[in-house]
CSV table of C-alpha atoms in Angstrom, one decimal:
chain,number,residue,atom,x,y,z
P,1,MET,CA,-5.8,-46.1,54.4
P,2,ASP,CA,-9.7,-46.1,53.6
P,3,LYS,CA,-11.5,-42.5,52.8
P,4,ALA,CA,-13.7,-42.3,56.1
P,5,ASN,CA,-10.1,-43.0,57.7
P,6,VAL,CA,-9.2,-40.2,56.0
P,7,ILE,CA,-11.5,-38.1,56.8
P,8,ASN,CA,-11.0,-38.9,60.3
P,9,ASP,CA,-7.5,-37.7,60.1
P,10,LEU,CA,-8.5,-33.9,58.5
P,11,ILE,CA,-10.9,-33.3,61.1
P,12,SER,CA,-8.5,-34.1,63.9
P,13,LYS,CA,-5.9,-32.0,62.1
P,14,VAL,CA,-8.4,-29.5,62.1
P,15,TYR,CA,-9.7,-29.0,65.4
P,16,ALA,CA,-6.4,-29.5,67.0
P,17,TYR,CA,-5.7,-26.5,65.7
P,18,ASN,CA,-6.2,-23.2,68.1
P,19,GLY,CA,-5.4,-20.7,66.0
P,20,LYS,CA,-7.4,-17.9,63.9
P,21,ASN,CA,-7.6,-17.9,60.4
P,22,VAL,CA,-4.8,-15.8,58.0
P,23,LEU,CA,-7.5,-13.1,57.9
P,24,ASN,CA,-10.8,-12.5,59.9
P,25,LYS,CA,-14.1,-11.6,58.4
P,26,LYS,CA,-13.1,-7.2,59.5
P,27,GLU,CA,-9.5,-7.5,57.8
P,28,ILE,CA,-11.3,-9.0,54.3
P,29,LYS,CA,-14.2,-6.6,54.5
P,30,GLU,CA,-11.6,-4.1,54.5
P,31,ILE,CA,-9.5,-5.3,51.6
P,32,GLU,CA,-13.1,-5.6,49.8
P,33,LYS,CA,-13.8,-1.7,50.8
P,34,PHE,CA,-10.5,-0.9,49.5
P,35,PHE,CA,-10.8,-3.0,46.3
P,36,ASP,CA,-13.4,-1.2,45.7
P,37,ASN,CA,-12.7,2.8,46.2
P,38,ASN,CA,-9.3,2.2,44.8
P,39,SER,CA,-9.5,-0.5,41.6
P,40,THR,CA,-10.4,2.2,38.8
P,41,LYS,CA,-6.9,4.0,39.4
P,42,TYR,CA,-4.4,1.3,39.2
P,43,SER,CA,-3.1,-1.4,37.1
P,44,ASP,CA,-0.9,-2.9,39.0
P,45,VAL,CA,-1.5,-4.5,41.9
P,46,GLN,CA,1.6,-3.8,43.3
P,47,GLU,CA,1.3,-0.4,42.8
P,48,LEU,CA,-2.4,-0.2,44.2
P,49,LEU,CA,-1.8,-2.4,47.7
P,50,LYS,CA,1.2,0.7,48.0
P,51,GLN,CA,-1.5,3.0,48.8
P,52,ASP,CA,-2.6,1.8,51.6
P,53,SER,CA,0.7,0.3,54.0
P,54,ARG,CA,-2.3,-1.5,56.1
P,55,VAL,CA,-3.7,-3.6,53.3
P,56,TYR,CA,-0.4,-4.2,51.7
P,57,GLU,CA,0.9,-5.7,55.8
P,58,LEU,CA,-2.9,-7.9,55.4
P,59,THR,CA,-2.0,-9.3,52.4
P,60,LYS,CA,1.5,-9.3,51.9
P,61,ASN,CA,2.0,-13.1,52.3
P,62,LEU,CA,-1.1,-14.5,50.7
P,63,LYS,CA,-0.6,-14.9,47.3
P,64,SER,CA,-4.1,-16.0,45.9
P,65,VAL,CA,-5.5,-13.6,47.6
P,66,LYS,CA,-3.2,-11.0,46.0
P,67,SER,CA,-3.5,-12.7,42.4
P,68,GLU,CA,-7.3,-12.6,43.1
P,69,LEU,CA,-7.1,-8.8,43.2
P,70,ASN,CA,-4.6,-8.6,40.3
P,71,LYS,CA,-7.3,-10.1,37.5
P,72,GLN,CA,-9.7,-8.7,38.7
P,73,LEU,CA,-7.8,-4.9,38.7
P,74,LYS,CA,-6.9,-6.2,35.4
P,75,GLU,CA,-10.0,-7.1,33.9
P,76,ARG,CA,-11.7,-4.1,35.6
P,77,LYS,CA,-14.1,-6.2,37.3
P,78,ALA,CA,-15.3,-5.7,41.1
P,79,LEU,CA,-14.4,-8.7,43.9
P,80,GLN,CA,-16.6,-12.0,42.8
P,81,SER,CA,-18.8,-12.5,46.0
P,82,GLY,CA,-17.0,-15.0,48.3
P,83,ILE,CA,-14.1,-15.3,46.9
P,84,LEU,CA,-11.4,-13.8,49.2
P,85,PHE,CA,-13.3,-15.2,52.0
P,86,GLU,CA,-12.4,-18.3,50.1
P,87,CYS,CA,-9.1,-17.5,49.3
P,88,VAL,CA,-9.0,-17.5,53.4
P,89,CYS,CA,-9.9,-20.9,54.3
P,90,ALA,CA,-8.2,-22.4,51.7
P,91,GLN,CA,-4.5,-20.6,52.8
P,92,THR,CA,-5.8,-21.7,56.8
P,93,LEU,CA,-6.3,-24.7,55.7
P,94,ALA,CA,-3.3,-25.1,53.6
P,95,SER,CA,-1.3,-23.7,56.8
P,96,ILE,CA,-2.5,-26.1,59.0
P,97,LEU,CA,-1.0,-29.1,56.3
P,98,GLY,CA,2.1,-27.4,56.0
P,99,LEU,CA,1.5,-26.7,52.8
P,100,ASN,CA,3.2,-23.9,52.0
P,101,ARG,CA,3.5,-23.2,48.6
P,102,THR,CA,0.8,-22.1,46.5
P,103,GLU,CA,0.5,-21.7,42.9
P,104,ASP,CA,-1.8,-19.6,40.3
P,105,ALA,CA,-2.9,-22.4,38.0
P,106,GLU,CA,-3.3,-19.8,35.2
P,107,ASN,CA,0.5,-19.1,35.0
P,108,LEU,CA,1.3,-22.6,35.0
P,109,THR,CA,2.2,-24.7,31.5
P,110,LEU,CA,3.3,-28.3,31.7
P,111,SER,CA,6.6,-27.1,31.5
P,112,ASN,CA,6.8,-25.2,34.3
P,113,MET,CA,4.5,-27.2,37.0
P,114,PRO,CA,6.3,-28.0,39.7
P,115,LYS,CA,6.7,-31.8,40.2
P,116,GLU,CA,4.7,-31.9,43.5
P,117,ILE,CA,1.7,-30.7,41.1
P,118,LYS,CA,1.7,-32.7,38.3
P,119,LYS,CA,1.0,-36.2,39.4
P,120,PHE,CA,-2.5,-34.5,41.3
P,121,PHE,CA,-3.3,-32.7,38.2
P,122,TYR,CA,-3.4,-35.8,35.7
P,123,MET,CA,-5.6,-37.7,38.4
P,124,MET,CA,-8.2,-34.5,39.0
P,125,GLN,CA,-8.5,-34.6,35.2
P,126,GLU,CA,-9.1,-38.3,34.8
P,127,LYS,CA,-11.5,-38.7,37.5
P,128,ALA,CA,-13.0,-35.3,37.8
P,129,HIS,CA,-12.8,-33.4,34.7
P,130,THR,CA,-11.8,-30.4,37.0
P,131,ALA,CA,-8.4,-29.6,36.4
P,132,CYS,CA,-9.5,-27.2,33.7
P,133,ALA,CA,-11.7,-25.4,36.6
P,134,VAL,CA,-8.4,-24.8,39.2
P,135,ARG,CA,-7.8,-21.4,39.9
P,136,TYR,CA,-4.5,-22.0,43.0
P,137,VAL,CA,-2.7,-24.6,44.0
P,138,TYR,CA,-1.5,-25.3,47.9
P,139,TYR,CA,1.4,-27.5,48.1
P,140,LYS,CA,4.4,-28.7,50.0
P,141,LYS,CA,7.9,-29.1,47.7
P,142,ASP,CA,9.1,-32.7,47.7
P,143,ASP,CA,6.0,-33.8,49.4
P,144,TYR,CA,3.8,-36.0,46.9
P,145,SER,CA,1.3,-36.9,49.0
P,146,ASN,CA,-0.9,-33.9,49.8
P,147,ILE,CA,-2.1,-31.0,48.1
P,148,LEU,CA,-4.6,-29.0,47.7
P,149,PHE,CA,-6.9,-27.7,44.6
P,150,GLN,CA,-9.3,-24.5,44.9
P,151,TYR,CA,-11.6,-24.1,42.7
P,152,GLY,CA,-12.9,-21.0,40.0
P,153,ASN,CA,-15.6,-22.5,38.4
P,154,PRO,CA,-19.7,-22.8,39.9
P,155,GLU,CA,-20.2,-25.6,37.5
P,156,THR,CA,-17.3,-28.1,39.9
P,157,THR,CA,-18.6,-30.1,43.0
P,158,GLY,CA,-17.2,-28.8,45.6
P,159,ASP,CA,-15.1,-25.5,45.9
P,160,LEU,CA,-11.7,-27.3,47.3
P,161,THR,CA,-10.5,-31.0,46.7
P,162,LEU,CA,-7.8,-31.4,49.3
P,163,VAL,CA,-5.9,-35.2,48.1
P,164,LEU,CA,-4.6,-36.0,51.5
P,165,ASN,CA,-2.6,-39.8,52.2
P,166,GLU,CA,-3.3,-39.4,47.7
P,167,THR,CA,-7.1,-39.7,48.4
P,168,PRO,CA,-9.2,-36.9,47.3
P,169,ILE,CA,-11.7,-35.0,49.6
P,170,ILE,CA,-14.2,-32.5,48.1
P,171,ILE,CA,-14.7,-29.7,50.4
P,172,GLU,CA,-18.2,-27.0,49.9
P,173,VAL,CA,-16.5,-23.8,51.4
P,174,LYS,CA,-19.7,-21.8,52.7
P,175,ASP,CA,-19.3,-18.3,54.6
P,176,VAL,CA,-22.1,-18.8,57.1
P,177,PRO,CA,-25.1,-17.4,57.8
P,178,ALA,CA,-24.7,-18.7,53.8
P,179,LEU,CA,-28.2,-19.7,50.8
P,180,ILE,CA,-27.6,-23.2,49.5
P,181,GLN,CA,-30.1,-23.5,46.4
P,182,ASP,CA,-31.1,-19.8,45.9
P,183,LYS,CA,-33.7,-20.1,42.7
P,184,ASP,CA,-35.2,-16.8,41.0
P,185,LEU,CA,-38.9,-16.8,40.6
P,186,ARG,CA,-40.9,-14.5,38.5
P,187,TYR,CA,-45.0,-13.6,39.0
P,188,ASP,CA,-48.0,-12.8,37.4
P,189,GLU,CA,-49.8,-9.7,36.8
P,190,ASN,CA,-51.5,-10.5,40.0
P,191,GLY,CA,-48.1,-11.3,42.3
P,192,LYS,CA,-48.6,-14.8,41.7
P,193,PHE,CA,-45.3,-16.7,41.2
P,194,ILE,CA,-45.1,-18.7,38.6
P,195,ILE,CA,-43.7,-22.3,38.9
P,196,SER,CA,-40.9,-22.7,35.9
P,197,GLU,CA,-39.6,-25.5,34.6
P,198,ASP,CA,-36.3,-24.7,36.4
P,199,ILE,CA,-38.1,-25.2,40.0
P,200,VAL,CA,-39.9,-28.7,38.6
P,201,ASN,CA,-36.5,-30.2,37.2
P,202,ASP,CA,-34.1,-28.7,39.8
P,203,ALA,CA,-36.1,-27.3,43.0
P,204,PRO,CA,-39.2,-29.4,42.8
P,205,ASN,CA,-38.8,-29.7,46.6
P,206,PHE,CA,-39.9,-25.7,46.2
P,207,ILE,CA,-42.8,-25.9,44.8
P,208,ASP,CA,-45.1,-26.7,48.0
P,209,LYS,CA,-44.0,-23.4,49.2
P,210,ILE,CA,-44.7,-21.6,46.3
P,211,LYS,CA,-47.9,-22.7,46.1
P,212,GLU,CA,-48.4,-22.0,50.0
P,213,PHE,CA,-47.1,-18.3,49.0
P,214,ASN,CA,-49.4,-18.1,46.4
P,215,ASN,CA,-52.8,-19.4,48.4
P,216,VAL,CA,-52.4,-16.9,51.2
P,217,THR,CA,-50.7,-13.6,49.3
P,218,ASN,CA,-48.7,-12.1,46.4
P,219,VAL,CA,-45.4,-10.2,45.8
P,220,PHE,CA,-47.5,-7.0,45.6
P,221,GLU,CA,-48.7,-7.2,49.4
P,222,MET,CA,-45.5,-8.6,50.5
P,223,LEU,CA,-42.8,-6.0,48.9
P,224,GLY,CA,-40.1,-4.7,51.2
P,225,HIS,CA,-40.7,-7.9,53.4
P,226,ASN,CA,-40.0,-11.5,53.3
P,227,TYR,CA,-41.5,-14.9,53.2
P,228,PRO,CA,-40.7,-17.8,55.8
P,229,ILE,CA,-40.6,-20.7,54.3
P,230,LEU,CA,-40.3,-23.2,57.1
P,231,LYS,CA,-42.5,-23.1,60.3
P,232,SER,CA,-40.3,-25.9,62.4
P,233,ASP,CA,-37.1,-27.6,62.5
P,234,SER,CA,-37.7,-31.1,62.0
P,235,PRO,CA,-35.3,-33.3,60.7
P,236,GLU,CA,-37.7,-34.9,57.9
P,237,GLU,CA,-38.0,-31.5,56.9
P,238,LYS,CA,-34.0,-30.3,57.4
P,239,LYS,CA,-33.6,-33.1,55.1
P,240,LYS,CA,-35.7,-32.3,52.3
P,241,PHE,CA,-34.1,-29.1,52.2
P,242,ILE,CA,-30.3,-29.4,52.0
P,243,GLU,CA,-30.3,-32.9,49.7
P,244,GLU,CA,-28.0,-30.3,47.6
P,245,PHE,CA,-25.7,-32.0,50.2
P,246,LEU,CA,-26.5,-35.0,51.6
P,247,ASN,CA,-26.8,-36.4,47.6
P,248,SER,CA,-24.0,-34.4,46.1
P,249,ASP,CA,-20.4,-35.9,45.7
P,250,ILE,CA,-19.4,-33.3,48.4
P,251,ASP,CA,-17.4,-34.5,51.6
P,252,ILE,CA,-16.9,-31.7,53.9
P,253,LEU,CA,-18.8,-28.6,54.4
P,254,MET,CA,-16.0,-25.9,55.5
P,255,THR,CA,-16.8,-22.4,57.2
P,256,SER,CA,-15.2,-19.9,59.4
P,257,LYS,CA,-16.6,-19.1,63.6
P,258,SER,CA,-15.3,-16.1,65.2
P,259,ASN,CA,-12.8,-16.6,62.9
P,260,LYS,CA,-11.3,-19.7,63.2
P,261,LEU,CA,-11.6,-23.0,60.5
P,262,VAL,CA,-14.4,-25.2,60.7
P,263,ILE,CA,-15.5,-28.8,59.0
P,264,LEU,CA,-18.3,-30.5,59.4
P,265,LYS,CA,-19.1,-34.3,57.3
P,266,LYS,CA,-21.8,-34.2,55.0
P,267,GLU,CA,-23.6,-36.9,57.2
P,268,ASP,CA,-23.3,-35.0,60.5
P,269,LEU,CA,-25.0,-32.2,59.1
P,270,LEU,CA,-28.6,-33.4,60.2
P,271,LYS,CA,-27.7,-34.3,64.1
P,272,ASN,CA,-28.9,-32.0,66.8
P,273,THR,CA,-26.7,-31.1,69.4
P,274,SER,CA,-26.8,-32.4,73.4
P,275,ASP,CA,-29.5,-29.4,74.1
P,276,GLY,CA,-31.9,-30.6,71.1
P,277,LEU,CA,-31.3,-27.7,69.0
P,278,PRO,CA,-30.0,-28.5,65.3
P,279,LEU,CA,-26.5,-28.5,64.7
P,280,LEU,CA,-27.2,-26.8,60.9
P,281,ASP,CA,-29.7,-23.9,61.6
P,282,ILE,CA,-32.1,-23.9,58.3
P,283,SER,CA,-34.9,-21.3,60.0
P,284,GLY,CA,-33.9,-18.5,58.1
P,285,SER,CA,-35.2,-19.9,55.1
P,286,GLU,CA,-37.5,-17.6,53.1
P,287,ILE,CA,-39.1,-15.7,49.7
P,288,ARG,CA,-37.8,-12.9,49.5
P,289,THR,CA,-39.9,-10.2,46.9
P,290,THR,CA,-36.9,-8.5,45.7
P,291,GLY,CA,-34.2,-11.1,44.9
P,292,LYS,CA,-30.6,-10.2,44.1
P,293,ASN,CA,-31.3,-10.9,40.1
P,294,SER,CA,-33.2,-9.0,37.7
P,295,LEU,CA,-34.4,-8.2,33.6
P,296,ARG,CA,-34.1,-5.8,31.6
P,297,HIS,CA,-37.4,-6.0,30.1
P,298,PRO,CA,-40.2,-6.0,32.7
P,299,PHE,CA,-42.8,-9.3,32.9
P,300,THR,CA,-45.4,-7.8,34.3
P,301,PRO,CA,-45.6,-4.4,31.9
P,302,LYS,CA,-49.1,-3.6,33.4
P,303,TYR,CA,-47.7,-3.5,37.1
P,304,LEU,CA,-45.1,-1.4,35.4
P,305,ASN,CA,-47.6,1.1,34.3
P,306,LYS,CA,-49.7,1.2,37.6
P,307,VAL,CA,-46.5,1.7,39.6
P,308,LEU,CA,-45.3,4.8,36.9
P,309,SER,CA,-49.1,6.2,37.2
P,310,ASP,CA,-49.0,6.0,41.5
P,311,SER,CA,-45.1,7.5,41.7
P,312,ASN,CA,-45.8,10.6,39.7
P,313,ILE,CA,-43.2,9.5,37.0
P,314,ARG,CA,-44.4,11.3,33.7
P,315,ILE,CA,-44.1,9.8,30.3
P,316,ASP,CA,-43.8,12.1,27.3
P,317,ALA,CA,-43.9,11.3,23.7
P,318,ASP,CA,-41.1,9.4,23.1
P,319,ASN,CA,-41.4,7.3,26.0
P,320,ILE,CA,-38.7,8.8,28.1
P,321,CYS,CA,-39.9,8.7,31.7
P,322,ILE,CA,-39.5,12.3,33.6
P,323,VAL,CA,-39.1,12.6,37.1
P,324,ASP,CA,-38.8,15.6,39.4
P,325,LYS,CA,-36.5,16.0,42.1
P,326,HIS,CA,-38.8,16.3,44.8
P,327,ASN,CA,-40.9,13.2,43.4
P,328,THR,CA,-40.8,11.2,47.3
P,329,LYS,CA,-42.9,8.5,46.0
P,330,ILE,CA,-39.6,6.9,44.5
P,331,ILE,CA,-36.8,5.5,46.3
P,332,GLY,CA,-33.7,7.0,44.1
P,333,TYR,CA,-30.1,6.4,43.7
P,334,LYS,CA,-29.0,3.1,45.7
P,335,LYS,CA,-25.7,1.8,46.1
P,336,GLY,CA,-25.0,-2.2,44.7
P,337,ARG,CA,-24.4,-4.7,46.3
P,338,LEU,CA,-20.6,-5.5,48.0
P,339,THR,CA,-19.9,-1.8,46.8
P,340,SER,CA,-20.1,1.9,48.2
P,341,LYS,CA,-20.8,3.5,44.7
P,342,GLU,CA,-24.5,4.0,43.6
P,343,THR,CA,-25.3,1.5,40.9
P,344,ARG,CA,-28.9,2.3,40.3
P,345,PHE,CA,-32.4,4.4,40.6
P,346,LYS,CA,-34.8,2.6,41.7
P,347,ILE,CA,-38.9,3.7,41.5
P,348,ASN,CA,-39.7,1.0,44.0
P,349,GLN,CA,-38.4,-2.4,45.9
P,350,CYS,CA,-39.4,-3.9,41.7
P,351,PHE,CA,-38.3,-1.4,38.9
P,352,PHE,CA,-34.9,0.4,38.5
P,353,VAL,CA,-32.8,1.9,36.0
P,354,LYS,CA,-28.5,1.6,35.8
P,355,LYS,CA,-27.5,4.6,37.2
P,356,ASN,CA,-25.7,5.5,33.6
P,357,TYR,CA,-28.6,5.7,31.7
P,358,VAL,CA,-30.0,7.7,34.0
P,359,GLU,CA,-30.3,11.7,33.2
P,360,GLU,CA,-30.0,14.2,35.6
P,361,TYR,CA,-31.1,17.6,34.8
P,362,ALA,CA,-31.3,20.9,37.6
P,363,ASP,CA,-35.0,19.9,38.2
P,364,CYS,CA,-35.9,16.1,37.0
P,365,TYR,CA,-34.1,13.0,36.2
P,366,LYS,CA,-35.0,11.3,32.8
P,367,PHE,CA,-34.7,7.8,31.5
P,368,LYS,CA,-36.4,5.4,28.7
P,369,LEU,CA,-38.9,3.3,29.5
P,370,THR,CA,-37.3,0.9,27.4
P,371,ASP,CA,-34.0,1.4,30.0
P,372,ILE,CA,-36.1,-0.2,33.0
P,373,ASN,CA,-35.2,-3.4,34.8
P,374,GLN,CA,-37.1,-5.6,36.6
P,375,CYS,CA,-35.7,-7.9,39.3
P,376,LYS,CA,-37.1,-11.0,40.4
P,377,SER,CA,-37.9,-12.0,43.1
P,378,GLY,CA,-36.0,-15.3,45.0
P,379,ILE,CA,-36.5,-18.3,47.1
P,380,SER,CA,-33.5,-20.0,48.9
P,381,ILE,CA,-32.7,-22.0,51.9
P,382,HIS,CA,-30.1,-20.0,55.0
P,383,ILE,CA,-28.0,-21.6,56.4
P,384,ASN,CA,-26.4,-21.2,59.5
P,385,ILE,CA,-24.0,-22.7,62.5
P,386,LYS,CA,-24.6,-21.6,65.4
P,387,LYS,CA,-22.5,-23.5,67.8
P,388,SER,CA,-18.6,-22.5,68.1
P,389,LYS,CA,-15.7,-24.8,67.1
P,390,LEU,CA,-15.3,-25.9,70.8
P,391,GLN,CA,-18.5,-27.1,71.1
P,392,ILE,CA,-18.7,-28.9,67.2
P,393,LYS,CA,-15.6,-30.3,68.5
P,394,LYS,CA,-16.4,-31.4,71.8
P,395,GLU,CA,-20.0,-32.8,70.4
P,396,LEU,CA,-18.8,-34.9,67.6
P,397,TYR,CA,-15.4,-34.5,67.5
P,398,SER,CA,-14.0,-35.2,70.4
């Protein structure tokens, strides 16, 4: 069977399945919140899960989810963004295909590797050099035709490789709405974006949009607001901005709609549905004036000095910043992304200090000038799928 037919066979199986994912999004959030609130108290995942009967029941039959919690617990790290969703999608697909065994690849050696896995493990190593990046393996005992590999390395192509009827299918997992081709941006003292080598080499399709932004506004005028980069959703413009998928080795985009597994062929991502609307919506794509990443050393020192002055923050002879507690011109403590804990002390939308570098007194806060971080901006394509699984099946795969 050639690859096109194998992919069609996979699509038939997924769209014939009417069940829900092994966990829904609300349950995933519940587990993430529980882990965030309790992970520092325990070093063993079983002890951790016993503290909440609800979370224990949700995870007891999901080996990859429990393994992920255990790894982050032992390393004293927060959960990687999106990893539980990826585990849920992989486990749901495995269930659909009857792959009822899960192995944590970190615990596998050649001597203890099940024979069902070994054959395809070598194949992955030879063809894609990705065997070393495998995180979890889903398979069926005494079945040598189907196996699912889940990766844990951002350098790999795709998040999963499904070997179906001995044919590898590369799958990208996205929890829509999602970001693709997400790039950091830095700006100068006038708030104008600098077109970096990274943009020129890896995302030249963004250059015109960045220049457009610079012509009509600047970061300082737009702080707290985002700038839409698409005025239309024409097929030509759309194709230009999802080339990351169209020109890659990915075969399938996998996501979830109403907690049901959905897959789309790469070549279908540009299609419109019968109502004339795009199957893959990218209208929310934007420039974010305050992005996700930051630098320890501010790249606009003149603007920083202006912000400190305008915010009534005093700087003493030792370059210690002093902020009165009644100061209403600063933002103050804020929770970190994906956590309920306060992680940073924000001066404004651009500048912040990590909480552990802030000293708190009865009447003021103090921190070193050199401990101030500056947020980069960002530009990205937002992808979303607004059709249900049933609608997609009727439109494309019935």
